PDB file of C-alpha atoms and ligand atoms in Angstrom:
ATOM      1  CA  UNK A 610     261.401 182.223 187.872  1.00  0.00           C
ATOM      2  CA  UNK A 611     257.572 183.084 186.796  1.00  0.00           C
ATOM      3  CA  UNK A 612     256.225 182.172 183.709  1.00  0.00           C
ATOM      4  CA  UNK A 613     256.733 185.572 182.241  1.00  0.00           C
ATOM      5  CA  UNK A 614     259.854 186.225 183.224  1.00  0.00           C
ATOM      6  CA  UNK A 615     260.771 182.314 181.739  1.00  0.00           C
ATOM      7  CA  UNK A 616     259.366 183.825 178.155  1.00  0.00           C
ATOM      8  CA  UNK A 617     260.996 186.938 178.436  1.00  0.00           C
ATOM      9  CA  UNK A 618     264.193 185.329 179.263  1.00  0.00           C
ATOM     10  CA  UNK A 619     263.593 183.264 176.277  1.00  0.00           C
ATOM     11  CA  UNK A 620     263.446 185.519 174.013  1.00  0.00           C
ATOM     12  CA  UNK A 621     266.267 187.754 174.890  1.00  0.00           C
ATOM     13  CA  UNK A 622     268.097 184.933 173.545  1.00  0.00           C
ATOM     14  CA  UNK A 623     269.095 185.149 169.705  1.00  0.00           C
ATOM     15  CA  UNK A 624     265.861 183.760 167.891  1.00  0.00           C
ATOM     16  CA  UNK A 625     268.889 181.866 165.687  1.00  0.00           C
ATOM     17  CA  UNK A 626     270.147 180.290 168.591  1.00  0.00           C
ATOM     18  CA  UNK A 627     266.566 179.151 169.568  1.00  0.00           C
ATOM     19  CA  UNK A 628     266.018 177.966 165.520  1.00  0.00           C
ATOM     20  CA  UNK A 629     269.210 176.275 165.978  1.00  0.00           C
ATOM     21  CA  UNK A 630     268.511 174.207 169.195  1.00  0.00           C
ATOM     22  CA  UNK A 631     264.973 172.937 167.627  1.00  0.00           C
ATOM     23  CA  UNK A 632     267.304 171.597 164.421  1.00  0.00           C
ATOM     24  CA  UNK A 633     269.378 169.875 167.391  1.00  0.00           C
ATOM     25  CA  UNK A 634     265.712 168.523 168.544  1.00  0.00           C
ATOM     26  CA  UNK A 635     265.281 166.658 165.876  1.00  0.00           C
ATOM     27  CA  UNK A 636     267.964 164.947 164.855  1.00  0.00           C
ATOM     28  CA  UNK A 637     267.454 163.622 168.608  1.00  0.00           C
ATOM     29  CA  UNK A 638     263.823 162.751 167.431  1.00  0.00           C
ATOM     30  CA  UNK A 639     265.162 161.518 164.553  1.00  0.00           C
ATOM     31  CA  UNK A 640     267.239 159.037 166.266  1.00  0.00           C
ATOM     32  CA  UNK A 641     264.814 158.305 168.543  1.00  0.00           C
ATOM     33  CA  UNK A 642     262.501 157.299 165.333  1.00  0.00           C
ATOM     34  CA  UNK A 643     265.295 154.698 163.952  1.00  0.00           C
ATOM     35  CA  UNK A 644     265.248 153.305 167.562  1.00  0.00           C
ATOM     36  CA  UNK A 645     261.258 152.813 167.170  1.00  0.00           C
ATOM     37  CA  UNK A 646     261.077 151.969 163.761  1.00  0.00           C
ATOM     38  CA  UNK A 647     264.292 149.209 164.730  1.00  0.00           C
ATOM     39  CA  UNK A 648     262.353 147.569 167.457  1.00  0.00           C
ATOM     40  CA  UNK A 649     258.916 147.255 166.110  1.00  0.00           C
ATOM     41  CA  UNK A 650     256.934 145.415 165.998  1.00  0.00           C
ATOM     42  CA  UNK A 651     257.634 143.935 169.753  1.00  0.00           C
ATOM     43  CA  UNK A 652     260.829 146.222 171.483  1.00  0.00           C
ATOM     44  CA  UNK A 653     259.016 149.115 171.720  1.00  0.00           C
ATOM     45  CA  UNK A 654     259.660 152.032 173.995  1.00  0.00           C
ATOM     46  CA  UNK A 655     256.433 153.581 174.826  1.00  0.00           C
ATOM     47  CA  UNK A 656     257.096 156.535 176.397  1.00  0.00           C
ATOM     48  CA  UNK A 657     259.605 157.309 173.327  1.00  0.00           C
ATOM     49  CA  UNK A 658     256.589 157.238 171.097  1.00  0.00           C
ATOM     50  CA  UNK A 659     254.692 159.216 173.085  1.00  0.00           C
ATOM     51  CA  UNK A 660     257.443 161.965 173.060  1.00  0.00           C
ATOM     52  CA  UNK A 661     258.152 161.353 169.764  1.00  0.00           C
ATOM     53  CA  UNK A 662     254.498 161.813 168.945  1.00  0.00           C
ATOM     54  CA  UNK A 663     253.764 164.892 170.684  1.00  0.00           C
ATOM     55  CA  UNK A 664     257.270 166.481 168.766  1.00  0.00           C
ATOM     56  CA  UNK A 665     255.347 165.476 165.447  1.00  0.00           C
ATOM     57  CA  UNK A 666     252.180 166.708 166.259  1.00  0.00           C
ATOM     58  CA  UNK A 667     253.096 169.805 168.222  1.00  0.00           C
ATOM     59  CA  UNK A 668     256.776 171.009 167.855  1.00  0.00           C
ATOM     60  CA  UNK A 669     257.237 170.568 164.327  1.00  0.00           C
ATOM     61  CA  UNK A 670     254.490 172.900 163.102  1.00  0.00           C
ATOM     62  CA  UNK A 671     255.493 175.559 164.978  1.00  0.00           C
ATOM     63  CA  UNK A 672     259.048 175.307 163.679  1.00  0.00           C
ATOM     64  CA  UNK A 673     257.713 175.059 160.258  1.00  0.00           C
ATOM     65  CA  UNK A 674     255.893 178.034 160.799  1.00  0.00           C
ATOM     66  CA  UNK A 675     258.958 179.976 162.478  1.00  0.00           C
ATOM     67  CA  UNK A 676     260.617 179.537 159.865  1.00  0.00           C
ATOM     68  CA  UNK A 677     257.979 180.025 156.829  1.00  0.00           C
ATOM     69  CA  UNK A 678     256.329 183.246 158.383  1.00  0.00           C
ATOM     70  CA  UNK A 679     259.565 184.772 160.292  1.00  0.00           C
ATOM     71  CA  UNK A 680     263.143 183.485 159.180  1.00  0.00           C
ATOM     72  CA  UNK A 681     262.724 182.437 155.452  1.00  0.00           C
ATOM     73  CA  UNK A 682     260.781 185.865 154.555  1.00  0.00           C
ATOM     74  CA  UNK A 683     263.220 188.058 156.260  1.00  0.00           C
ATOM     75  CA  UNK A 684     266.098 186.240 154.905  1.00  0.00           C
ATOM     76  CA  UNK A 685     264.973 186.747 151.419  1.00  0.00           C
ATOM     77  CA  UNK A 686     265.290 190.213 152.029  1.00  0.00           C
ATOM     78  CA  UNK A 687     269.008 190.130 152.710  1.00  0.00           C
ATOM     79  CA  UNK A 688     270.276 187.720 150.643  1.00  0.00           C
ATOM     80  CA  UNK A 689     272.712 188.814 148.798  1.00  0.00           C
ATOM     81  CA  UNK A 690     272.728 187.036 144.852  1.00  0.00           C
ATOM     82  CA  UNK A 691     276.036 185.647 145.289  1.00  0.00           C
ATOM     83  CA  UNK A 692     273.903 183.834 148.143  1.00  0.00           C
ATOM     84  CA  UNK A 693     272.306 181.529 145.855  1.00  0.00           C
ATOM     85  CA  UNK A 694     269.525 180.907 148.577  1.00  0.00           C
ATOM     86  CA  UNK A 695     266.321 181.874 146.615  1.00  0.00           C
ATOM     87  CA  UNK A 696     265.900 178.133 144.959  1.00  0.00           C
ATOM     88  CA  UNK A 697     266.958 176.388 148.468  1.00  0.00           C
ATOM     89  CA  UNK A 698     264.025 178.181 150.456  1.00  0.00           C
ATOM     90  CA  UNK A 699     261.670 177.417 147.914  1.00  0.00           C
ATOM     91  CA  UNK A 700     262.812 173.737 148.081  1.00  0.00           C
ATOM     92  CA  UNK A 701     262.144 173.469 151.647  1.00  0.00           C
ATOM     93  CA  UNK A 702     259.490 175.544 152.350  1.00  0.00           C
ATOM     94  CA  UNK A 703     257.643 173.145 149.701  1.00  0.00           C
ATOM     95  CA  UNK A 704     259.213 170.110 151.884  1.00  0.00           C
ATOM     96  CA  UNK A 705     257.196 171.553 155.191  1.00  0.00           C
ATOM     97  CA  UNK A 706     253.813 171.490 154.209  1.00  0.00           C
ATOM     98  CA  UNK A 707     254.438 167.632 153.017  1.00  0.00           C
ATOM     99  CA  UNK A 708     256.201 166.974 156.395  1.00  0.00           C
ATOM    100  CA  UNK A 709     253.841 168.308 158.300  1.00  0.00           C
ATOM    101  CA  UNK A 710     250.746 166.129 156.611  1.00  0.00           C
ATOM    102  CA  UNK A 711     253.030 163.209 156.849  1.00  0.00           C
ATOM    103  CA  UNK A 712     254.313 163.929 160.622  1.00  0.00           C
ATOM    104  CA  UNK A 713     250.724 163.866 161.869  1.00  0.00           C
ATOM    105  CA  UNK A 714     249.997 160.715 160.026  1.00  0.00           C
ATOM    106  CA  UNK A 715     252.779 158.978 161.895  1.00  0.00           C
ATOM    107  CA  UNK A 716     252.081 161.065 165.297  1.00  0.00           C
ATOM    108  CA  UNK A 717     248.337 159.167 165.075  1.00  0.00           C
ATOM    109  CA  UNK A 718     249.881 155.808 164.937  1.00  0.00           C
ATOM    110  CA  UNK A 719     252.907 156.224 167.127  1.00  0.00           C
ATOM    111  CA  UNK A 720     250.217 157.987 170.067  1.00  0.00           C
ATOM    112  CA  UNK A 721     248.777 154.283 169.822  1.00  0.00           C
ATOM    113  CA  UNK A 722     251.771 152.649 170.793  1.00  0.00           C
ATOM    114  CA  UNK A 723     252.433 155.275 173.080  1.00  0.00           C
ATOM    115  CA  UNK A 724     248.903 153.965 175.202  1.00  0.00           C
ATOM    116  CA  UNK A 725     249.794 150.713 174.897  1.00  0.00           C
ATOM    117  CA  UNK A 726     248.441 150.073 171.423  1.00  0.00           C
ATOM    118  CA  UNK A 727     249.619 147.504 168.774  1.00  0.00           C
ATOM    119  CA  UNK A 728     250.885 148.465 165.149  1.00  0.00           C
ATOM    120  CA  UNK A 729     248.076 147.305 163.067  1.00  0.00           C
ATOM    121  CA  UNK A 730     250.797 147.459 160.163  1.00  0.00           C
ATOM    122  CA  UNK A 731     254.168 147.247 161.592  1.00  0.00           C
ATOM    123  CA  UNK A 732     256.132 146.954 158.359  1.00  0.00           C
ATOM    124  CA  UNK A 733     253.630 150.042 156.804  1.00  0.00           C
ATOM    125  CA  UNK A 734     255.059 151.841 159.998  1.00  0.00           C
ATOM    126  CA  UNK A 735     258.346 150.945 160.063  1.00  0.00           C
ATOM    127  CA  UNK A 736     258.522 152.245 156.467  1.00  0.00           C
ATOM    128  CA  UNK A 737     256.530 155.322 157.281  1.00  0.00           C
ATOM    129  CA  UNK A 738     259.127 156.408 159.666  1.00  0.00           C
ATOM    130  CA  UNK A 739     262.029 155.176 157.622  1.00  0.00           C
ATOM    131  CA  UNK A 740     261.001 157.496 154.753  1.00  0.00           C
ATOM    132  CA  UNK A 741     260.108 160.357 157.549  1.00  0.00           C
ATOM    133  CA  UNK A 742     263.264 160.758 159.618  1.00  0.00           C
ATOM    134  CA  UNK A 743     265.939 160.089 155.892  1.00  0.00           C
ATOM    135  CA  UNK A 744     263.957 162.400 154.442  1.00  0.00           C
ATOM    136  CA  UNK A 745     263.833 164.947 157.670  1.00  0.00           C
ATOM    137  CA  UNK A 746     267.738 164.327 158.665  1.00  0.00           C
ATOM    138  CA  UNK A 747     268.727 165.420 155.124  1.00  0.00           C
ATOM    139  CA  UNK A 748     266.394 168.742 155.489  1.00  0.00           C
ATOM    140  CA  UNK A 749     267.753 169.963 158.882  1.00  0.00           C
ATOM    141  CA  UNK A 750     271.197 168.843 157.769  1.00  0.00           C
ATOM    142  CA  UNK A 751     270.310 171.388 154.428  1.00  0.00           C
ATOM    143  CA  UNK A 752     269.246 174.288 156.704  1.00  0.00           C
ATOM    144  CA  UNK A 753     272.102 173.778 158.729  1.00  0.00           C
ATOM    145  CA  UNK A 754     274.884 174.138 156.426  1.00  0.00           C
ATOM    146  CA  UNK A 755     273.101 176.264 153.678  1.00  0.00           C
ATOM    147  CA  UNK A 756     270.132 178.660 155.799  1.00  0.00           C
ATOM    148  CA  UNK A 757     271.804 179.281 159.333  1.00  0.00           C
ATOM    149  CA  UNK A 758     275.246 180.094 158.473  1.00  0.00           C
ATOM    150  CA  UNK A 759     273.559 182.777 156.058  1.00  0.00           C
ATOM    151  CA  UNK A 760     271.027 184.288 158.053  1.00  0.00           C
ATOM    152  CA  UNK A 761     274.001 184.513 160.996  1.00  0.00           C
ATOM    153  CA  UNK A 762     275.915 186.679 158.234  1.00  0.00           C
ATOM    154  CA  UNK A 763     272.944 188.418 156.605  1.00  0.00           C
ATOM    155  CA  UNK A 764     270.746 189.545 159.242  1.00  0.00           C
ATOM    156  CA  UNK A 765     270.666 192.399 160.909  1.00  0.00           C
ATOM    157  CA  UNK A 766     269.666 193.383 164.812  1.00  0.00           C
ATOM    158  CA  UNK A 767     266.728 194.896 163.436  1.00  0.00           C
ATOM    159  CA  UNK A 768     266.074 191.532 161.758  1.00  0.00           C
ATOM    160  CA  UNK A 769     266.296 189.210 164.870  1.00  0.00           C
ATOM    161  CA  UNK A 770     263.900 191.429 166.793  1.00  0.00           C
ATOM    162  CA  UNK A 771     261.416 191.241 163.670  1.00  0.00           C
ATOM    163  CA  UNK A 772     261.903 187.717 164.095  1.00  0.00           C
ATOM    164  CA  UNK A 773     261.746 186.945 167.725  1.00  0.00           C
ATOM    165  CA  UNK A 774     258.597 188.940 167.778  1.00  0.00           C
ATOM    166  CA  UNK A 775     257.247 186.562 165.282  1.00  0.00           C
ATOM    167  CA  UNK A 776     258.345 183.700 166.945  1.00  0.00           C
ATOM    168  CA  UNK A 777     256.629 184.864 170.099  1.00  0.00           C
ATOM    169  CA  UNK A 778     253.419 185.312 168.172  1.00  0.00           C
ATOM    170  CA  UNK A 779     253.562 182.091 166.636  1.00  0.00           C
ATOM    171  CA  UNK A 780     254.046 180.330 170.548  1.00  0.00           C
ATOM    172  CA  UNK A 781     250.861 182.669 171.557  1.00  0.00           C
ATOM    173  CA  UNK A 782     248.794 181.604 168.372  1.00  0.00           C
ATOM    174  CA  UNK A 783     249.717 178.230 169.651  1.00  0.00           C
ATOM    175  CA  UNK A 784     249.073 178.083 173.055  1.00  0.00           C
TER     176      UNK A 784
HETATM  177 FE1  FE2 B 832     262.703 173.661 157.794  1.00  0.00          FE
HETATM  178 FE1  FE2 B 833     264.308 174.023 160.452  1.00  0.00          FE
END
């Protein structure tokens, strides 16, 4: 299949289904974190940090940004009162922008390992990504249970094209 027919095949999916498979993403990363953070500072997996790095640095942003600029806005929108979901976006839209600083912190030091670098502070690290994937587990787990079930209620046809469009302009912005 060409590129373009790849991206156009990709977004004829759901955009929910698509925000749904990155929150599977990273509880995988997530794991794959508490491996890292378990075998420093000697039984460490490499390539894994490499990966894991280029999820921090590259994937998460964008899915922070899917969500801040396309799914939370439009979801406000439809929410109904007896929603109560005005207080949880808030809550983690404030979480992303102190991910995201933190994720890139870690992505520098885990892009180390991943070139065959030593930890200058293993136990720093280890508690770095500790704090980082607890912290990020409990957030998906949040938009899981509270966000997605919502927006698969709330929003409307009209509403996933508005948002697939905005998650194709965020992949453009980005590539
Ligand atoms: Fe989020
Ligand atoms: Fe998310």
């Amino acid at each position: 299949m060409s590129e373009a027919a790849t991206q156009r095949s990709i977004f004829a999916r759901n955009p929910l289904d698509m925000i749904a498979h990155a929150h599977a993403l990273q509880v995988q990363m997530c794991d794959a974190m508490e491996r890292i953070a378990d075998g420093l500072p000697d039984d460490v997996d490499r390539r894994l940090c490499a990966q894991v790095a280029s999820c921090l640095q590259f994937d998460l942003p964008l899915h922070h940004h899917d969500e801040e600029a396309g799914l939370f806005p439009i979801l406000r929108e439809r929410v109904l009162p007896e929603d109560s979901l005005g207080e949880i976006l808030d809550r983690l839209a404030s979480e992303h922008s102190s991910d995201t600083d933190f994720a890139s912190e870690i992505a520098e030091s885990l892009e180390h390992l991943g070139q065959g670098g030593r930890a200058s502070n293993p136990d720093m690290l280890g508690y770095m990504l500790r704090g980082f994937f607890e912290r990020y587990r409990r957030h998906v787990h949040w938009e899981n249970t509270l966000v997605m079930p919502v927006a698969r209620l709330r929003l409307k046809p009209e509403d996933l094209e508005t948002l697939s469009a905005r998650m194709e302009t965020n992949r453009r912005q980005a590539s």
